[in-house]
Amino acid sequence: MEKPRWIMLSHVFGATVPVYGDTHAHPGVEAVKSIRAGDSANVFRITLENHWGTHCDAPAHFFDHGNKVADLTADAWVFSHPSVVEVTVGPGELIGVAALQSLDAQCDLVLLRSGFQRHRGEDIYSHDNPGVHAEVGFWLRANRPRVRAVGMDF
């Protein structure tokens, strides 16, 4: 039996993570308890915004009555027919339906690989990144209804 092929979908999370918009805040880690201070364990408080680094935007990100990430069960994150779609897209450009025409009907996760992540750490990554045209969501619902998530490298 062939070993599954794994694709790392995350980047290291830390003080240099690109942040969305013009915020200059960064993730924070603060010691709450310390063994050195006589506590029974080391405990840390981690602060971050939901739009930093590798993350998931659940429907509630765009719709007041949509599910939040915390509403999703563990099995919602398991996909059996993912598809990696290679796309060529430049700064500020939108990916349209044409890029997805070859998706298999069984696909349940679309991963858009543009290579734009090579710009991490540059202003262009946070301020002029590509996007996905709204028509893609409507097309997926109508033509590939098994798709439950779309991921991208930007």
Short mmCIF file of the C-alpha atoms (twelve columns), coordinates in Angstrom:
data_MODEL
# 
_entry.id   MODEL 
# 
loop_
_atom_site.group_PDB 
_atom_site.id 
_atom_site.type_symbol 
_atom_site.label_atom_id 
_atom_site.label_alt_id 
_atom_site.label_comp_id 
_atom_site.label_asym_id 
_atom_site.label_seq_id 
_atom_site.Cartn_x 
_atom_site.Cartn_y 
_atom_site.Cartn_z 
_atom_site.pdbx_PDB_model_num 
ATOM 1   C CA . MET A 1   0.000   0.000  0.000   1 
ATOM 2   C CA . GLU A 2   1.316   3.415  -0.989  1 
ATOM 3   C CA . LYS A 3   1.982   5.979  1.755   1 
ATOM 4   C CA . PRO A 4   -0.250  9.044  1.598   1 
ATOM 5   C CA . ARG A 5   1.361   12.160 0.172   1 
ATOM 6   C CA . TRP A 6   1.224   14.988 2.705   1 
ATOM 7   C CA . ILE A 7   1.382   18.660 1.822   1 
ATOM 8   C CA . MET A 8   2.286   21.118 4.584   1 
ATOM 9   C CA . LEU A 9   -0.402  23.803 4.571   1 
ATOM 10  C CA . SER A 10  0.988   26.080 7.279   1 
ATOM 11  C CA . HIS A 11  3.908   28.391 7.879   1 
ATOM 12  C CA . VAL A 12  5.780   28.903 11.140  1 
ATOM 13  C CA . PHE A 13  3.744   31.213 13.367  1 
ATOM 14  C CA . GLY A 14  5.651   33.918 15.215  1 
ATOM 15  C CA . ALA A 15  6.480   37.603 15.552  1 
ATOM 16  C CA . THR A 16  7.241   37.988 11.824  1 
ATOM 17  C CA . VAL A 17  3.927   36.571 10.580  1 
ATOM 18  C CA . PRO A 18  2.339   38.820 7.940   1 
ATOM 19  C CA . VAL A 19  -0.764  40.528 9.305   1 
ATOM 20  C CA . TYR A 20  -3.897  41.566 7.455   1 
ATOM 21  C CA . GLY A 21  -4.460  45.232 6.692   1 
ATOM 22  C CA . ASP A 22  -2.572  48.057 8.280   1 
ATOM 23  C CA . THR A 23  -2.411  46.716 11.814  1 
ATOM 24  C CA . HIS A 24  1.041   46.653 13.357  1 
ATOM 25  C CA . ALA A 25  0.077   44.301 16.157  1 
ATOM 26  C CA . HIS A 26  1.635   40.845 16.251  1 
ATOM 27  C CA . PRO A 27  0.924   37.608 18.081  1 
ATOM 28  C CA . GLY A 28  1.747   37.703 21.769  1 
ATOM 29  C CA . VAL A 29  2.859   35.073 24.281  1 
ATOM 30  C CA . GLU A 30  2.708   35.994 27.962  1 
ATOM 31  C CA . ALA A 31  3.676   33.792 30.900  1 
ATOM 32  C CA . VAL A 32  0.746   33.342 33.305  1 
ATOM 33  C CA . LYS A 33  2.267   30.707 35.596  1 
ATOM 34  C CA . SER A 34  5.846   29.535 35.951  1 
ATOM 35  C CA . ILE A 35  7.499   26.539 37.579  1 
ATOM 36  C CA . ARG A 36  10.463  28.826 38.349  1 
ATOM 37  C CA . ALA A 37  8.073   31.078 40.284  1 
ATOM 38  C CA . GLY A 38  6.799   28.124 42.330  1 
ATOM 39  C CA . ASP A 39  3.727   27.247 40.253  1 
ATOM 40  C CA . SER A 40  2.933   23.611 39.469  1 
ATOM 41  C CA . ALA A 41  3.139   24.148 35.688  1 
ATOM 42  C CA . ASN A 42  4.168   26.614 33.004  1 
ATOM 43  C CA . VAL A 43  1.068   28.288 31.559  1 
ATOM 44  C CA . PHE A 44  1.018   30.861 28.763  1 
ATOM 45  C CA . ARG A 45  -1.595  33.227 27.368  1 
ATOM 46  C CA . ILE A 46  -1.498  33.474 23.593  1 
ATOM 47  C CA . THR A 47  -3.128  36.464 21.879  1 
ATOM 48  C CA . LEU A 48  -3.771  36.693 18.169  1 
ATOM 49  C CA . GLU A 49  -6.285  37.901 15.648  1 
ATOM 50  C CA . ASN A 50  -8.165  35.406 13.533  1 
ATOM 51  C CA . HIS A 51  -6.735  36.839 10.304  1 
ATOM 52  C CA . TRP A 52  -3.063  36.257 11.047  1 
ATOM 53  C CA . GLY A 53  -0.975  33.607 9.372   1 
ATOM 54  C CA . THR A 54  -2.404  30.344 8.126   1 
ATOM 55  C CA . HIS A 55  -6.044  30.429 9.158   1 
ATOM 56  C CA . CYS A 56  -9.569  29.485 8.225   1 
ATOM 57  C CA . ASP A 57  -12.329 31.974 7.496   1 
ATOM 58  C CA . ALA A 58  -15.592 30.277 8.434   1 
ATOM 59  C CA . PRO A 59  -18.911 31.569 7.027   1 
ATOM 60  C CA . ALA A 60  -19.348 33.860 10.075  1 
ATOM 61  C CA . HIS A 61  -16.348 35.858 8.844   1 
ATOM 62  C CA . PHE A 62  -18.525 37.161 6.010   1 
ATOM 63  C CA . PHE A 63  -22.092 36.530 7.208   1 
ATOM 64  C CA . ASP A 64  -23.627 37.483 10.565  1 
ATOM 65  C CA . HIS A 65  -25.563 34.215 10.828  1 
ATOM 66  C CA . GLY A 66  -22.894 31.831 9.476   1 
ATOM 67  C CA . ASN A 67  -21.033 29.135 11.391  1 
ATOM 68  C CA . LYS A 68  -17.953 30.148 13.362  1 
ATOM 69  C CA . VAL A 69  -14.798 28.033 13.305  1 
ATOM 70  C CA . ALA A 70  -15.677 26.907 16.846  1 
ATOM 71  C CA . ASP A 71  -19.026 25.591 15.562  1 
ATOM 72  C CA . LEU A 72  -17.348 23.091 13.237  1 
ATOM 73  C CA . THR A 73  -16.798 19.524 14.425  1 
ATOM 74  C CA . ALA A 74  -13.441 17.779 14.084  1 
ATOM 75  C CA . ASP A 75  -14.605 15.732 11.095  1 
ATOM 76  C CA . ALA A 76  -15.319 18.952 9.183   1 
ATOM 77  C CA . TRP A 77  -11.525 19.236 8.780   1 
ATOM 78  C CA . VAL A 78  -11.105 15.810 7.171   1 
ATOM 79  C CA . PHE A 79  -11.216 15.628 3.372   1 
ATOM 80  C CA . SER A 80  -11.045 12.498 1.235   1 
ATOM 81  C CA . HIS A 81  -10.807 13.987 -2.281  1 
ATOM 82  C CA . PRO A 82  -8.656  17.134 -2.192  1 
ATOM 83  C CA . SER A 83  -7.473  18.734 -5.432  1 
ATOM 84  C CA . VAL A 84  -4.466  21.000 -5.851  1 
ATOM 85  C CA . VAL A 85  -5.075  23.485 -8.664  1 
ATOM 86  C CA . GLU A 86  -2.059  25.299 -10.089 1 
ATOM 87  C CA . VAL A 87  -2.994  28.899 -10.935 1 
ATOM 88  C CA . THR A 88  -1.050  31.781 -12.394 1 
ATOM 89  C CA . VAL A 89  -2.103  35.033 -10.800 1 
ATOM 90  C CA . GLY A 90  -0.406  38.355 -10.223 1 
ATOM 91  C CA . PRO A 91  -0.717  41.017 -7.541  1 
ATOM 92  C CA . GLY A 92  -4.301  42.200 -7.133  1 
ATOM 93  C CA . GLU A 93  -5.691  39.770 -9.714  1 
ATOM 94  C CA . LEU A 94  -8.730  37.587 -9.120  1 
ATOM 95  C CA . ILE A 95  -8.907  33.870 -9.844  1 
ATOM 96  C CA . GLY A 96  -12.018 33.061 -11.847 1 
ATOM 97  C CA . VAL A 97  -14.107 30.021 -12.703 1 
ATOM 98  C CA . ALA A 98  -11.917 29.119 -15.702 1 
ATOM 99  C CA . ALA A 99  -9.161  27.948 -13.335 1 
ATOM 100 C CA . LEU A 100 -11.476 25.344 -11.773 1 
ATOM 101 C CA . GLN A 101 -13.077 23.762 -14.835 1 
ATOM 102 C CA . SER A 102 -10.975 20.607 -14.557 1 
ATOM 103 C CA . LEU A 103 -11.968 19.828 -10.950 1 
ATOM 104 C CA . ASP A 104 -13.098 16.243 -10.425 1 
ATOM 105 C CA . ALA A 105 -16.765 15.904 -9.438  1 
ATOM 106 C CA . GLN A 106 -15.702 14.079 -6.242  1 
ATOM 107 C CA . CYS A 107 -13.485 16.949 -5.048  1 
ATOM 108 C CA . ASP A 108 -14.266 18.072 -1.490  1 
ATOM 109 C CA . LEU A 109 -11.313 20.464 -0.919  1 
ATOM 110 C CA . VAL A 110 -9.811  22.859 -3.463  1 
ATOM 111 C CA . LEU A 111 -6.266  24.062 -2.794  1 
ATOM 112 C CA . LEU A 112 -5.151  26.923 -5.040  1 
ATOM 113 C CA . ARG A 113 -1.375  26.956 -5.466  1 
ATOM 114 C CA . SER A 114 -0.226  30.205 -7.053  1 
ATOM 115 C CA . GLY A 115 3.280   30.481 -5.643  1 
ATOM 116 C CA . PHE A 116 2.368   33.940 -4.297  1 
ATOM 117 C CA . GLN A 117 3.578   32.848 -0.862  1 
ATOM 118 C CA . ARG A 118 7.086   33.584 -2.144  1 
ATOM 119 C CA . HIS A 119 6.216   37.219 -1.326  1 
ATOM 120 C CA . ARG A 120 5.752   36.570 2.415   1 
ATOM 121 C CA . GLY A 121 7.544   39.317 4.300   1 
ATOM 122 C CA . GLU A 122 7.053   41.833 1.479   1 
ATOM 123 C CA . ASP A 123 4.417   44.601 1.490   1 
ATOM 124 C CA . ILE A 124 2.901   43.166 -1.693  1 
ATOM 125 C CA . TYR A 125 1.909   40.006 0.207   1 
ATOM 126 C CA . SER A 126 -0.292  41.865 2.693   1 
ATOM 127 C CA . HIS A 127 -1.411  44.834 0.602   1 
ATOM 128 C CA . ASP A 128 -1.755  43.649 -3.013  1 
ATOM 129 C CA . ASN A 129 -2.376  39.940 -2.786  1 
ATOM 130 C CA . PRO A 130 -4.492  38.067 -5.337  1 
ATOM 131 C CA . GLY A 131 -7.994  36.917 -4.547  1 
ATOM 132 C CA . VAL A 132 -10.817 34.660 -5.669  1 
ATOM 133 C CA . HIS A 133 -13.707 36.144 -7.639  1 
ATOM 134 C CA . ALA A 134 -17.129 35.841 -5.966  1 
ATOM 135 C CA . GLU A 135 -18.437 33.959 -9.014  1 
ATOM 136 C CA . VAL A 136 -16.230 31.019 -8.012  1 
ATOM 137 C CA . GLY A 137 -18.335 30.341 -4.918  1 
ATOM 138 C CA . PHE A 138 -21.558 30.343 -6.920  1 
ATOM 139 C CA . TRP A 139 -20.011 28.104 -9.591  1 
ATOM 140 C CA . LEU A 140 -18.714 25.624 -7.008  1 
ATOM 141 C CA . ARG A 141 -22.127 25.393 -5.314  1 
ATOM 142 C CA . ALA A 142 -23.825 24.712 -8.657  1 
ATOM 143 C CA . ASN A 143 -21.199 22.512 -10.327 1 
ATOM 144 C CA . ARG A 144 -19.052 20.931 -7.589  1 
ATOM 145 C CA . PRO A 145 -21.415 20.693 -4.592  1 
ATOM 146 C CA . ARG A 146 -19.113 18.299 -2.687  1 
ATOM 147 C CA . VAL A 147 -16.535 21.070 -2.202  1 
ATOM 148 C CA . ARG A 148 -16.613 22.157 1.453   1 
ATOM 149 C CA . ALA A 149 -13.531 24.343 1.562   1 
ATOM 150 C CA . VAL A 150 -11.157 26.331 -0.625  1 
ATOM 151 C CA . GLY A 151 -7.573  26.998 0.446   1 
ATOM 152 C CA . MET A 152 -4.997  29.295 -1.091  1 
ATOM 153 C CA . ASP A 153 -1.346  30.168 -0.616  1 
ATOM 154 C CA . PHE A 154 -1.860  33.917 -0.311  1 
# 
